[in-house]
């Protein structure tokens, strides 16, 4: 099976052609997904001892959830234990 190879000229030509801007969000995103994409998110690095990381990873695998979900559950408990807003309350307050 012989595939036609792409020429360097074709690649360079396609890079110089600028895509036309669209005023609509991509059609493959639902309204809820579009709103989630607009919600401000701050990335935070967490340094975990290897044994803690492995235990968290195994727990997430066994429960078939993401490690992120377990970390968020833990933060929710810390907030509630200290009398602060729960994650649900924070999300509700941020809703438009």
Tab-separated table of N, CA, C and O in Angstrom, residues 1-6:
chain	number	residue	atom	x	y	z
A	1	UNK	N	0.843	-1.168	0.000
A	1	UNK	CA	0.000	0.000	0.000
A	1	UNK	C	0.893	1.237	0.000
A	1	UNK	O	1.630	1.486	0.927
A	2	UNK	N	0.818	2.015	-1.067
A	2	UNK	CA	1.631	3.218	-1.204
A	2	UNK	C	0.804	4.446	-0.843
A	2	UNK	O	-0.209	4.720	-1.471
A	3	UNK	N	1.236	5.143	0.190
A	3	UNK	CA	0.596	6.397	0.560
A	3	UNK	C	1.334	7.528	-0.129
A	3	UNK	O	2.551	7.510	-0.221
A	4	UNK	N	0.578	8.512	-0.596
A	4	UNK	CA	1.198	9.671	-1.210
A	4	UNK	C	1.826	10.520	-0.112
A	4	UNK	O	1.190	10.845	0.878
A	5	UNK	N	3.076	10.834	-0.283
A	5	UNK	CA	3.785	11.620	0.722
A	5	UNK	C	3.443	13.093	0.570
A	5	UNK	O	3.290	13.603	-0.526
A	6	UNK	N	3.335	13.777	1.702
A	6	UNK	CA	3.048	15.197	1.702
A	6	UNK	C	4.331	15.948	1.372
A	6	UNK	O	5.386	15.680	1.935
